[in-house]
PDB file of C-alpha atoms in Angstrom:
ATOM      1  CA  MET A 300     105.893   6.788  92.516  1.00 84.00           C
ATOM      2  CA  ARG A 301     106.930   6.682  96.539  1.00 85.00           C
ATOM      3  CA  GLU A 302     110.310   8.357  95.608  1.00 90.00           C
ATOM      4  CA  ALA A 303     108.478  11.080  93.640  1.00 92.00           C
ATOM      5  CA  LEU A 304     105.964  11.706  96.551  1.00 95.00           C
ATOM      6  CA  ALA A 305     108.831  11.537  99.076  1.00 95.00           C
ATOM      7  CA  ASN A 306     110.790  14.290  97.056  1.00 94.00           C
ATOM      8  CA  ILE A 307     107.788  16.302  96.621  1.00 96.00           C
ATOM      9  CA  TRP A 308     106.821  16.086 100.459  1.00 96.00           C
ATOM     10  CA  TRP A 309     110.482  16.560 101.818  1.00 95.00           C
ATOM     11  CA  PRO A 310     109.944  19.798 103.081  1.00 95.00           C
ATOM     12  CA  ARG A 311     106.962  18.619 104.931  1.00 96.00           C
ATOM     13  CA  LEU A 312     108.419  15.231 106.073  1.00 95.00           C
ATOM     14  CA  GLU A 313     110.550  15.976 109.059  1.00 95.00           C
ATOM     15  CA  GLY A 314     108.390  14.705 112.405  1.00 94.00           C
ATOM     16  CA  ALA A 315     105.105  14.494 110.015  1.00 96.00           C
ATOM     17  CA  ARG A 316     102.324  12.469 111.355  1.00 96.00           C
ATOM     18  CA  VAL A 317     101.503  10.296 108.203  1.00 97.00           C
ATOM     19  CA  LEU A 318      98.298   8.233 107.591  1.00 97.00           C
ATOM     20  CA  ASP A 319      98.775   5.641 104.699  1.00 97.00           C
ATOM     21  CA  LEU A 320      95.380   4.599 103.472  1.00 98.00           C
ATOM     22  CA  PHE A 321      94.803   1.338 101.002  1.00 97.00           C
ATOM     23  CA  ALA A 322      98.348   0.432 102.105  1.00 96.00           C
ATOM     24  CA  GLY A 323      99.357  -2.401 100.134  1.00 94.00           C
ATOM     25  CA  THR A 324     102.665  -3.345 100.638  1.00 90.00           C
ATOM     26  CA  GLY A 325     103.127  -0.409 103.074  1.00 91.00           C
ATOM     27  CA  ASP A 326     106.345   0.721 100.713  1.00 91.00           C
ATOM     28  CA  VAL A 327     104.815   4.629 100.610  1.00 94.00           C
ATOM     29  CA  GLY A 328     104.446   5.040 104.021  1.00 93.00           C
ATOM     30  CA  LEU A 329     107.561   3.071 105.148  1.00 91.00           C
ATOM     31  CA  GLU A 330     109.664   5.452 102.406  1.00 92.00           C
ATOM     32  CA  LEU A 331     107.967   8.600 104.091  1.00 94.00           C
ATOM     33  CA  LEU A 332     109.137   7.250 107.754  1.00 91.00           C
ATOM     34  CA  SER A 333     112.791   6.543 106.596  1.00 89.00           C
ATOM     35  CA  ARG A 334     112.869  10.040 105.278  1.00 92.00           C
ATOM     36  CA  GLY A 335     111.954  11.636 108.413  1.00 92.00           C
ATOM     37  CA  ALA A 336     108.337  11.357 109.115  1.00 94.00           C
ATOM     38  CA  GLY A 337     107.714  11.038 113.093  1.00 93.00           C
ATOM     39  CA  SER A 338     105.039   8.764 113.013  1.00 93.00           C
ATOM     40  CA  LEU A 339     102.956   6.187 110.660  1.00 94.00           C
ATOM     41  CA  VAL A 340      99.467   4.641 110.437  1.00 95.00           C
ATOM     42  CA  LEU A 341      99.205   2.043 107.671  1.00 95.00           C
ATOM     43  CA  VAL A 342      95.613   1.034 106.758  1.00 97.00           C
ATOM     44  CA  ASP A 343      94.209  -1.412 104.822  1.00 96.00           C
ATOM     45  CA  GLY A 344      90.948  -3.574 104.661  1.00 95.00           C
ATOM     46  CA  GLY A 345      92.696  -6.800 103.702  1.00 92.00           C
ATOM     47  CA  ALA A 346      93.619  -9.269 106.505  1.00 94.00           C
ATOM     48  CA  PRO A 347      96.138 -10.720 104.319  1.00 94.00           C
ATOM     49  CA  VAL A 348      97.722  -7.616 103.420  1.00 93.00           C
ATOM     50  CA  VAL A 349      97.526  -6.428 107.059  1.00 94.00           C
ATOM     51  CA  ALA A 350      99.365  -9.416 107.849  1.00 94.00           C
ATOM     52  CA  ALA A 351     102.004  -9.299 105.463  1.00 92.00           C
ATOM     53  CA  ILE A 352     102.996  -5.610 106.620  1.00 91.00           C
ATOM     54  CA  ARG A 353     103.063  -6.938 110.262  1.00 90.00           C
ATOM     55  CA  ARG A 354     105.533  -9.721 108.860  1.00 89.00           C
ATOM     56  CA  ARG A 355     107.500  -7.154 107.267  1.00 84.00           C
ATOM     57  CA  LEU A 356     107.991  -5.086 110.143  1.00 85.00           C
ATOM     58  CA  ALA A 357     108.801  -7.972 112.474  1.00 84.00           C
ATOM     59  CA  GLU A 358     111.474  -8.789 110.003  1.00 82.00           C
ATOM     60  CA  ARG A 359     113.068  -5.400 109.941  1.00 74.00           C
ATOM     61  CA  PRO A 360     112.659  -4.298 113.798  1.00 67.00           C
ATOM     62  CA  ASP A 361     116.139  -2.448 113.242  1.00 68.00           C
ATOM     63  CA  ALA A 362     114.470  -0.417 110.643  1.00 64.00           C
ATOM     64  CA  PHE A 363     111.159   0.698 111.667  1.00 66.00           C
ATOM     65  CA  ASP A 364     110.965   1.673 115.419  1.00 61.00           C
ATOM     66  CA  GLY A 365     107.642  -0.215 116.115  1.00 61.00           C
ATOM     67  CA  THR A 366     106.628   2.769 118.486  1.00 66.00           C
ATOM     68  CA  ALA A 367     106.516   5.105 115.208  1.00 86.00           C
ATOM     69  CA  VAL A 368     104.369   2.479 113.464  1.00 90.00           C
ATOM     70  CA  ALA A 369     100.894   1.370 113.868  1.00 91.00           C
ATOM     71  CA  ILE A 370      99.119  -0.859 111.279  1.00 93.00           C
ATOM     72  CA  ARG A 371      95.025  -0.932 111.331  1.00 95.00           C
ATOM     73  CA  ARG A 372      92.657  -3.183 109.388  1.00 96.00           C
ATOM     74  CA  LEU A 373      89.779  -1.119 108.372  1.00 96.00           C
ATOM     75  CA  ASP A 374      87.025  -0.841 105.567  1.00 95.00           C
ATOM     76  CA  LEU A 375      87.740   2.049 103.236  1.00 96.00           C
ATOM     77  CA  PRO A 376      86.656   4.900 103.219  1.00 95.00           C
ATOM     78  CA  ALA A 377      83.623   3.466 105.667  1.00 94.00           C
ATOM     79  CA  GLY A 378      86.244   2.889 108.483  1.00 95.00           C
ATOM     80  CA  LEU A 379      87.709   5.954 108.581  1.00 95.00           C
ATOM     81  CA  GLY A 380      85.456   7.177 111.357  1.00 92.00           C
ATOM     82  CA  ARG A 381      86.887   4.471 113.182  1.00 93.00           C
ATOM     83  CA  LEU A 382      90.459   6.147 113.593  1.00 91.00           C
ATOM     84  CA  ALA A 383      90.958   8.502 116.512  1.00 78.00           C
ATOM     85  CA  PRO A 384      91.719  12.022 115.395  1.00 75.00           C
ATOM     86  CA  SER A 385      95.133  12.242 115.487  1.00 73.00           C
ATOM     87  CA  ALA A 386      95.780  15.402 113.198  1.00 90.00           C
ATOM     88  CA  TYR A 387      97.858  13.701 110.602  1.00 96.00           C
ATOM     89  CA  ASP A 388     100.247  16.309 108.694  1.00 97.00           C
ATOM     90  CA  LEU A 389     100.240  13.961 105.399  1.00 98.00           C
ATOM     91  CA  ILE A 390      97.649  11.723 103.969  1.00 98.00           C
ATOM     92  CA  PHE A 391      98.352   9.265 101.221  1.00 98.00           C
ATOM     93  CA  ALA A 392      95.586   7.182  99.653  1.00 98.00           C
ATOM     94  CA  ASP A 393      96.132   4.554  96.689  1.00 97.00           C
ATOM     95  CA  PRO A 394      92.931   3.224  96.359  1.00 97.00           C
ATOM     96  CA  PRO A 395      92.449   0.385  93.489  1.00 94.00           C
ATOM     97  CA  TYR A 396      92.009   2.139  90.274  1.00 89.00           C
ATOM     98  CA  ASP A 397      88.390   0.949  89.777  1.00 90.00           C
ATOM     99  CA  PHE A 398      87.568   3.093  93.316  1.00 94.00           C
ATOM    100  CA  GLU A 399      84.509   5.017  92.788  1.00 92.00           C
ATOM    101  CA  GLY A 400      84.395   6.968  96.443  1.00 94.00           C
ATOM    102  CA  TYR A 401      86.629   9.421  96.282  1.00 95.00           C
ATOM    103  CA  VAL A 402      84.483  12.295  97.753  1.00 94.00           C
ATOM    104  CA  ASP A 403      83.802   9.781 100.895  1.00 95.00           C
ATOM    105  CA  LEU A 404      87.483   9.293 100.991  1.00 97.00           C
ATOM    106  CA  LEU A 405      88.227  12.760 101.043  1.00 96.00           C
ATOM    107  CA  ALA A 406      85.471  13.543 103.410  1.00 94.00           C
ATOM    108  CA  GLY A 407      86.308  10.870 105.846  1.00 94.00           C
ATOM    109  CA  ALA A 408      89.800  11.729 105.795  1.00 96.00           C
ATOM    110  CA  ALA A 409      89.144  15.570 106.848  1.00 95.00           C
ATOM    111  CA  PRO A 410      88.254  14.924 110.373  1.00 94.00           C
ATOM    112  CA  LEU A 411      91.575  13.523 110.737  1.00 96.00           C
ATOM    113  CA  ALA A 412      93.940  15.989 109.133  1.00 96.00           C
ATOM    114  CA  SER A 413      95.768  18.662 110.883  1.00 94.00           C
ATOM    115  CA  PRO A 414      95.108  22.418 109.903  1.00 92.00           C
ATOM    116  CA  GLY A 415      97.049  22.995 106.450  1.00 92.00           C
ATOM    117  CA  ALA A 416      97.467  18.933 106.284  1.00 96.00           C
ATOM    118  CA  GLN A 417      98.038  17.465 102.704  1.00 97.00           C
ATOM    119  CA  MET A 418      96.514  14.563 101.249  1.00 98.00           C
ATOM    120  CA  VAL A 419      97.388  12.843  98.025  1.00 98.00           C
ATOM    121  CA  ILE A 420      95.437  10.329  96.170  1.00 98.00           C
ATOM    122  CA  GLU A 421      96.988   8.065  93.604  1.00 97.00           C
ATOM    123  CA  HIS A 422      94.462   7.312  90.859  1.00 96.00           C
ATOM    124  CA  ARG A 423      94.454   6.279  86.842  1.00 95.00           C
ATOM    125  CA  ALA A 424      95.613   9.528  85.034  1.00 95.00           C
ATOM    126  CA  SER A 425      92.842   9.235  82.633  1.00 94.00           C
ATOM    127  CA  ARG A 426      90.484  10.112  85.654  1.00 94.00           C
ATOM    128  CA  ASP A 427      90.094  13.328  87.250  1.00 92.00           C
ATOM    129  CA  VAL A 428      89.597  13.252  91.180  1.00 95.00           C
ATOM    130  CA  GLU A 429      87.635  16.384  92.229  1.00 92.00           C
ATOM    131  CA  ALA A 430      88.216  18.122  95.470  1.00 91.00           C
ATOM    132  CA  ALA A 431      85.552  17.871  98.016  1.00 89.00           C
ATOM    133  CA  PRO A 432      85.076  20.396 100.557  1.00 90.00           C
ATOM    134  CA  PRO A 433      86.946  21.397 102.944  1.00 94.00           C
ATOM    135  CA  TRP A 434      89.851  20.138 101.053  1.00 96.00           C
ATOM    136  CA  ARG A 435      91.089  22.233  97.972  1.00 96.00           C
ATOM    137  CA  PRO A 436      93.004  20.992  95.136  1.00 96.00           C
ATOM    138  CA  VAL A 437      96.670  22.451  94.978  1.00 96.00           C
ATOM    139  CA  ASP A 438      98.729  20.231  92.161  1.00 96.00           C
ATOM    140  CA  ARG A 439      98.425  16.983  89.936  1.00 97.00           C
ATOM    141  CA  ARG A 440     101.352  15.051  88.379  1.00 96.00           C
ATOM    142  CA  ARG A 441     101.216  12.534  85.998  1.00 96.00           C
ATOM    143  CA  TYR A 442     103.411   9.368  86.103  1.00 94.00           C
ATOM    144  CA  GLY A 443     102.791   7.288  82.676  1.00 93.00           C
ATOM    145  CA  ASP A 444      99.197   5.860  83.344  1.00 95.00           C
ATOM    146  CA  CYS A 445      99.188   7.113  86.927  1.00 95.00           C
ATOM    147  CA  ALA A 446      98.509  10.363  88.536  1.00 96.00           C
ATOM    148  CA  LEU A 447      98.946  11.899  92.098  1.00 97.00           C
ATOM    149  CA  SER A 448      96.378  14.486  92.773  1.00 97.00           C
ATOM    150  CA  PHE A 449      97.292  16.810  95.692  1.00 98.00           C
ATOM    151  CA  PHE A 450      94.864  18.294  97.908  1.00 98.00           C
ATOM    152  CA  GLU A 451      95.349  20.559 101.226  1.00 97.00           C
ATOM    153  CA  LEU A 452      93.403  21.933 103.990  1.00 92.00           C
ATOM    154  CA  ALA A 453      93.039  25.451 104.736  1.00 74.00           C
ATOM    155  CA  ALA A 454      94.956  26.599 108.014  1.00 63.00           C
ATOM    156  CA  GLY A 455      91.621  26.814 109.905  1.00 60.00           C
ATOM    157  CA  ASP A 456      90.201  23.538 108.733  1.00 61.00           C
ATOM    158  CA  GLY A 457      91.155  19.928 110.528  1.00 58.00           C
ATOM    159  CA  ALA A 458      91.049  17.957 113.632  1.00 55.00           C
ATOM    160  CA  SER A 459      92.450  20.236 116.024  1.00 47.00           C
ATOM    161  CA  SER A 460      89.988  23.317 115.032  1.00 46.00           C
ATOM    162  CA  ARG A 461      86.975  21.105 115.575  1.00 40.00           C
TER     163      ARG A 461
END
């Protein structure tokens, strides 16, 4: 899934500011960073998960420039308001498959996004994730039991236009 997403986002990756929500292992965000993203913020609510990501990065200082990666422990989606608006270009979210807060997740991410930003939510393929303003749906890709739903902000929406 992470390789498919990195391939889809390839034209947008160079220098992009990436926000990885429900980061888990951090694999998706780190893949994007290794393919040219300019910076990465990994966010997860679990203390053990965040500690594991920190250990992983410490073990590979040569692979990931510490200045380009930040790790935050926040409950999601409620904690999104605690992130400084940084005008993220690409936002990826992989909430648990029983997650019910998609509307709140999209609403909380919108003030953090740059104009024209894209957000992708990974979810169970049998479930539809509806767009929430100001996001508009632009694509949906299915991979077995999983799906990626793509949303985009209009050029006039986003953090730097508020």
